Amino acid sequence: MVNRGRRRFLWKGLGSTVALAAGTGLYAWRIEPHWVEFVQRALPIANLPPPLAGRTLVQLSDLHVGPRVDDDYVIGVFDRVRALAPDIVVFTGDFTENDRRMPAHARRVYARTPLGRLATVGVFGNHDYGPRWRHPELAGDLVPVLAECGIRVLRNEVVDVAGLDVVGLDDLWAKRFQPVAAFAHRDAAKPALVLSHNPDTVDAPGWLGYQGWILSGHTHGGQCKPPFLPPPLLPVRNRRYTSGEIEAPGGRRLYISRGVGHTLMARFNARPEVTVFTLQRA
Ligand SMILES: [Fe+2]
């Protein structure tokens, strides 16, 4: 009698554990990867031209257009961003899971890109450089495709947006990160904002005294992380660089978006993010 009661108790416990694991798996696979959070933040910039104060800048990161991310999901996010009528749209890398079929696929999806009223610019991430980040020709093929869709890719270049310098740094893991090339020819007194996919670039040399914001992505916020603990898989050397706002040395501030897409087909405790900044004079 006692044994039968204990057996029933154990089976019930096992059943609950299996149900909990299945429920968590289903949530991480089907729900959280598409449950986007629109994060609203102020972006105070020194010497910001007065006409830019109060304007909106939307950061989209790590869309990973390709076989693992649902196109309709990405286009749905684009539609929600377009409804905000942003002034500037920036992409901080990993537009794609790049391979030889990608240009046609990217053209289909990025044709629906929400465009900023003033500018739409971006930088590449490691995945834009194809398998093992070793295919600059694949990234090169994406440049005209994205340009047709209204997105200018900055490759260690600076573009002036209504008096604000937007500095776009190319990818670290693809060995294309060349900050000196980008910073050397700009007027340091001008207001600026930097886009750099990999937050580890903050600790690399070559910033030539730049002070101000750096918008990044790459980490996906850890993508799957246990509550109250650091994420076990974080593709950065500096483990402080998970997500959100982080103070960096030399008068710089880093903002790491959790990104829109995913590489593993799951997210847990790291919801996808679209960041909606309001520009302010610092
Ligand atoms: Fe990514």
Short mmCIF file of C-alpha atoms and ligand atoms in Angstrom, two decimals:
data_model
loop_
_atom_site.label_atom_id
_atom_site.label_comp_id
_atom_site.label_asym_id
_atom_site.label_seq_id
_atom_site.Cartn_x
_atom_site.Cartn_y
_atom_site.Cartn_z
CA MET A 1 0.00 0.00 0.00
CA VAL A 2 2.79 2.35 1.04
CA ASN A 3 4.81 1.40 -2.02
CA ARG A 4 1.90 2.01 -4.35
CA GLY A 5 1.31 5.47 -2.80
CA ARG A 6 4.97 6.35 -3.13
CA ARG A 7 5.03 5.13 -6.73
CA ARG A 8 1.99 7.26 -7.59
CA PHE A 9 3.67 10.29 -5.94
CA LEU A 10 6.85 9.73 -7.94
CA TRP A 11 4.95 9.35 -11.22
CA LYS A 12 3.02 12.56 -10.51
CA GLY A 13 6.29 14.39 -9.79
CA LEU A 14 7.83 13.06 -12.97
CA GLY A 15 4.75 14.05 -14.98
CA SER A 16 4.86 17.62 -13.63
CA THR A 17 8.59 17.89 -14.39
CA VAL A 18 8.10 16.68 -17.96
CA ALA A 19 5.12 19.04 -18.46
CA LEU A 20 7.15 21.98 -17.09
CA ALA A 21 10.13 21.18 -19.34
CA ALA A 22 7.86 20.78 -22.39
CA GLY A 23 6.06 24.06 -21.59
CA THR A 24 9.35 25.93 -21.15
CA GLY A 25 10.70 24.45 -24.38
CA LEU A 26 7.59 25.42 -26.29
CA TYR A 27 7.73 28.95 -24.88
CA ALA A 28 11.45 29.35 -25.74
CA TRP A 29 10.91 27.95 -29.25
CA ARG A 30 7.57 29.37 -30.34
CA ILE A 31 6.75 32.41 -28.20
CA GLU A 32 9.71 34.39 -26.88
CA PRO A 33 11.71 34.56 -30.18
CA HIS A 34 8.82 36.57 -31.68
CA TRP A 35 7.76 38.55 -28.59
CA VAL A 36 9.50 41.84 -29.42
CA GLU A 37 9.95 44.52 -26.82
CA PHE A 38 10.01 48.12 -28.08
CA VAL A 39 12.44 49.79 -25.66
CA GLN A 40 12.11 53.58 -25.39
CA ARG A 41 15.20 55.53 -24.37
CA ALA A 42 16.70 59.00 -24.45
CA LEU A 43 19.95 59.44 -26.41
CA PRO A 44 21.72 62.58 -25.13
CA ILE A 45 24.43 63.76 -27.53
CA ALA A 46 26.87 66.62 -26.91
CA ASN A 47 26.43 69.57 -29.30
CA LEU A 48 23.48 67.93 -31.04
CA PRO A 49 22.15 70.37 -33.67
CA PRO A 50 18.96 71.89 -32.20
CA PRO A 51 16.75 70.73 -35.13
CA LEU A 52 17.62 67.11 -34.25
CA ALA A 53 16.49 67.41 -30.62
CA GLY A 54 13.34 65.36 -30.07
CA ARG A 55 13.80 63.35 -33.27
CA THR A 56 13.52 59.57 -33.14
CA LEU A 57 16.25 57.12 -34.03
CA VAL A 58 15.30 53.45 -34.23
CA GLN A 59 18.00 50.82 -33.81
CA LEU A 60 17.42 47.44 -35.44
CA SER A 61 20.05 44.79 -34.84
CA ASP A 62 20.79 41.15 -35.62
CA LEU A 63 17.81 40.40 -37.84
CA HIS A 64 19.57 37.29 -39.17
CA VAL A 65 17.37 37.06 -42.25
CA GLY A 66 17.83 33.50 -43.46
CA PRO A 67 16.62 29.97 -42.85
CA ARG A 68 16.19 30.22 -39.08
CA VAL A 69 14.18 33.45 -38.82
CA ASP A 70 10.63 33.71 -40.11
CA ASP A 71 10.40 36.36 -42.86
CA ASP A 72 6.85 37.30 -41.87
CA TYR A 73 8.04 37.96 -38.33
CA VAL A 74 10.77 40.33 -39.58
CA ILE A 75 8.39 42.11 -41.97
CA GLY A 76 5.87 42.45 -39.12
CA VAL A 77 8.57 44.16 -37.02
CA PHE A 78 9.38 46.43 -39.98
CA ASP A 79 5.71 47.39 -40.28
CA ARG A 80 5.56 48.29 -36.58
CA VAL A 81 8.69 50.45 -36.90
CA ARG A 82 7.34 52.17 -40.02
CA ALA A 83 4.20 53.11 -38.09
CA LEU A 84 6.45 55.09 -35.72
CA ALA A 85 7.63 57.25 -38.67
CA PRO A 86 11.23 57.34 -37.38
CA ASP A 87 13.60 60.13 -38.42
CA ILE A 88 16.69 57.92 -38.51
CA VAL A 89 16.88 54.13 -38.76
CA VAL A 90 20.15 52.36 -37.97
CA PHE A 91 21.08 48.70 -38.34
CA THR A 92 23.86 47.34 -36.15
CA GLY A 93 24.87 44.25 -38.07
CA ASP A 94 23.92 40.68 -38.85
CA PHE A 95 21.41 41.70 -41.47
CA THR A 96 21.57 38.10 -42.68
CA GLU A 97 22.79 34.55 -42.30
CA ASN A 98 24.70 35.09 -45.47
CA ASP A 99 25.24 32.49 -48.18
CA ARG A 100 25.11 32.40 -51.97
CA ARG A 101 21.30 32.35 -52.07
CA MET A 102 21.09 35.36 -49.80
CA PRO A 103 20.96 38.33 -52.19
CA ALA A 104 17.53 37.32 -53.56
CA HIS A 105 16.22 36.48 -50.09
CA ALA A 106 17.57 39.70 -48.59
CA ARG A 107 16.06 41.73 -51.43
CA ARG A 108 12.61 40.23 -50.71
CA VAL A 109 12.73 41.02 -47.01
CA TYR A 110 14.68 44.29 -46.96
CA ALA A 111 12.45 45.72 -49.69
CA ARG A 112 10.02 46.15 -46.77
CA THR A 113 12.52 48.09 -44.62
CA PRO A 114 11.14 51.05 -42.73
CA LEU A 115 13.12 54.06 -43.92
CA GLY A 116 14.12 56.98 -41.75
CA ARG A 117 12.91 60.40 -42.89
CA LEU A 118 16.49 61.70 -42.66
CA ALA A 119 18.63 58.59 -43.09
CA THR A 120 18.73 54.80 -43.05
CA VAL A 121 22.22 53.43 -42.47
CA GLY A 122 23.88 50.36 -41.03
CA VAL A 123 27.00 48.32 -40.46
CA PHE A 124 27.80 44.69 -41.09
CA GLY A 125 28.11 41.99 -38.44
CA ASN A 126 30.06 38.75 -38.57
CA HIS A 127 27.18 36.71 -40.03
CA ASP A 128 27.01 39.06 -43.03
CA TYR A 129 30.45 37.68 -43.94
CA GLY A 130 29.14 34.15 -44.46
CA PRO A 131 30.38 30.88 -42.96
CA ARG A 132 33.11 31.45 -40.35
CA TRP A 133 32.98 35.15 -41.30
CA ARG A 134 35.51 34.50 -44.04
CA HIS A 135 33.65 35.57 -47.18
CA PRO A 136 34.04 39.28 -47.87
CA GLU A 137 32.63 38.66 -51.36
CA LEU A 138 29.28 37.63 -49.80
CA ALA A 139 29.18 40.83 -47.74
CA GLY A 140 30.15 42.77 -50.85
CA ASP A 141 27.20 41.26 -52.73
CA LEU A 142 24.84 42.51 -50.03
CA VAL A 143 25.89 46.16 -50.30
CA PRO A 144 24.05 46.95 -53.58
CA VAL A 145 21.04 44.85 -52.54
CA LEU A 146 20.63 46.83 -49.33
CA ALA A 147 21.29 50.08 -51.21
CA GLU A 148 18.41 49.26 -53.58
CA CYS A 149 16.24 48.86 -50.48
CA GLY A 150 17.30 52.29 -49.18
CA ILE A 151 19.94 51.19 -46.65
CA ARG A 152 23.44 52.59 -46.90
CA VAL A 153 26.07 50.27 -45.39
CA LEU A 154 28.94 52.15 -43.75
CA ARG A 155 32.24 50.33 -43.86
CA ASN A 156 34.59 52.32 -41.63
CA GLU A 157 32.94 55.45 -42.97
CA VAL A 158 31.20 58.53 -41.68
CA VAL A 159 27.99 60.03 -42.98
CA ASP A 160 26.59 63.43 -42.03
CA VAL A 161 22.92 63.31 -41.04
CA ALA A 162 21.60 66.85 -40.61
CA GLY A 163 24.80 67.89 -38.80
CA LEU A 164 25.26 64.66 -36.82
CA ASP A 165 28.17 62.39 -37.82
CA VAL A 166 27.10 58.76 -37.92
CA VAL A 167 30.27 56.68 -37.84
CA GLY A 168 29.83 53.11 -39.09
CA LEU A 169 32.57 50.63 -38.14
CA ASP A 170 32.94 47.34 -39.97
CA ASP A 171 33.01 43.94 -38.26
CA LEU A 172 35.64 42.78 -35.79
CA TRP A 173 35.44 39.01 -36.28
CA ALA A 174 35.54 39.41 -40.07
CA LYS A 175 38.78 41.36 -39.49
CA ARG A 176 37.34 44.49 -41.13
CA PHE A 177 37.21 46.72 -38.04
CA GLN A 178 39.28 49.80 -38.91
CA PRO A 179 38.34 52.66 -36.60
CA VAL A 180 41.32 54.83 -37.51
CA ALA A 181 40.17 54.87 -41.13
CA ALA A 182 36.76 56.06 -39.97
CA PHE A 183 37.83 58.56 -37.33
CA ALA A 184 40.94 60.04 -38.91
CA HIS A 185 39.17 62.39 -41.28
CA ARG A 186 36.33 63.66 -39.13
CA ASP A 187 36.16 66.87 -37.12
CA ALA A 188 36.27 65.69 -33.48
CA ALA A 189 34.27 68.73 -32.36
CA LYS A 190 31.25 67.67 -34.41
CA PRO A 191 28.46 65.73 -32.68
CA ALA A 192 28.68 62.03 -33.45
CA LEU A 193 27.24 58.61 -32.88
CA VAL A 194 28.99 55.29 -33.60
CA LEU A 195 27.56 52.02 -34.91
CA SER A 196 29.71 48.95 -34.23
CA HIS A 197 28.26 45.44 -34.29
CA ASN A 198 30.51 43.74 -31.75
CA PRO A 199 30.72 45.40 -28.30
CA ASP A 200 34.25 44.04 -27.81
CA THR A 201 35.36 46.69 -30.31
CA VAL A 202 35.02 49.20 -27.47
CA ASP A 203 38.17 47.70 -25.90
CA ALA A 204 40.15 47.69 -29.15
CA PRO A 205 42.57 50.52 -29.95
CA GLY A 206 42.00 53.17 -32.60
CA TRP A 207 39.14 55.29 -31.28
CA LEU A 208 41.29 58.46 -31.49
CA GLY A 209 39.71 60.04 -28.42
CA TYR A 210 36.10 59.63 -29.53
CA GLN A 211 33.65 60.40 -26.73
CA GLY A 212 29.98 59.57 -26.97
CA TRP A 213 27.59 56.74 -27.72
CA ILE A 214 28.37 53.45 -29.42
CA LEU A 215 25.37 51.37 -30.51
CA SER A 216 26.03 47.63 -30.76
CA GLY A 217 24.33 44.27 -31.00
CA HIS A 218 25.89 40.83 -31.54
CA THR A 219 25.12 39.26 -28.12
CA HIS A 220 21.35 38.81 -28.56
CA GLY A 221 21.30 39.58 -24.82
CA GLY A 222 22.70 36.09 -24.23
CA GLN A 223 19.69 34.70 -26.14
CA CYS A 224 18.97 31.94 -23.58
CA LYS A 225 19.78 32.78 -20.00
CA PRO A 226 18.73 31.35 -16.66
CA PRO A 227 16.96 33.82 -14.36
CA PHE A 228 19.31 35.77 -12.02
CA LEU A 229 22.43 34.29 -13.59
CA PRO A 230 24.73 35.48 -16.37
CA PRO A 231 24.09 33.92 -19.77
CA PRO A 232 26.18 30.78 -20.35
CA LEU A 233 26.72 31.53 -24.06
CA LEU A 234 27.93 35.05 -24.70
CA PRO A 235 30.05 35.66 -27.83
CA VAL A 236 32.21 38.40 -26.32
CA ARG A 237 35.54 38.50 -24.57
CA ASN A 238 34.37 41.14 -22.07
CA ARG A 239 31.61 39.41 -20.07
CA ARG A 240 30.17 42.76 -18.97
CA TYR A 241 28.83 43.22 -22.47
CA THR A 242 25.48 41.45 -22.31
CA SER A 243 22.79 44.01 -23.14
CA GLY A 244 21.57 47.50 -22.35
CA GLU A 245 23.55 50.59 -21.36
CA ILE A 246 27.13 50.13 -20.17
CA GLU A 247 29.71 52.76 -19.26
CA ALA A 248 32.90 52.43 -21.28
CA PRO A 249 36.32 53.96 -20.69
CA GLY A 250 37.33 57.30 -22.22
CA GLY A 251 33.98 59.09 -21.91
CA ARG A 252 32.12 56.60 -24.08
CA ARG A 253 28.78 54.90 -23.44
CA LEU A 254 27.76 51.64 -24.99
CA TYR A 255 24.24 50.49 -25.77
CA ILE A 256 23.83 46.81 -26.70
CA SER A 257 20.54 45.84 -28.30
CA ARG A 258 19.28 42.30 -27.76
CA GLY A 259 18.46 42.27 -31.47
CA VAL A 260 15.44 41.15 -33.43
CA GLY A 261 16.37 37.73 -34.81
CA HIS A 262 18.13 34.66 -33.49
CA THR A 263 20.74 32.08 -34.37
CA LEU A 264 19.63 29.20 -32.14
CA MET A 265 15.93 28.65 -32.84
CA ALA A 266 15.06 29.73 -29.31
CA ARG A 267 15.15 32.59 -26.88
CA PHE A 268 14.67 32.45 -23.14
CA ASN A 269 14.71 35.39 -20.72
CA ALA A 270 16.21 37.61 -23.46
CA ARG A 271 13.30 38.92 -25.51
CA PRO A 272 14.00 40.40 -28.94
CA GLU A 273 14.29 44.16 -28.96
CA VAL A 274 13.69 47.20 -31.12
CA THR A 275 15.19 50.29 -29.53
CA VAL A 276 13.46 53.62 -30.05
CA PHE A 277 15.76 56.47 -29.06
CA THR A 278 14.77 60.09 -28.72
CA LEU A 279 17.70 62.37 -29.54
CA GLN A 280 18.47 65.00 -26.92
CA ARG A 281 21.10 67.70 -26.44
CA ALA A 282 23.44 66.51 -23.66
FE FE B 1 23.78 38.24 -34.31
#
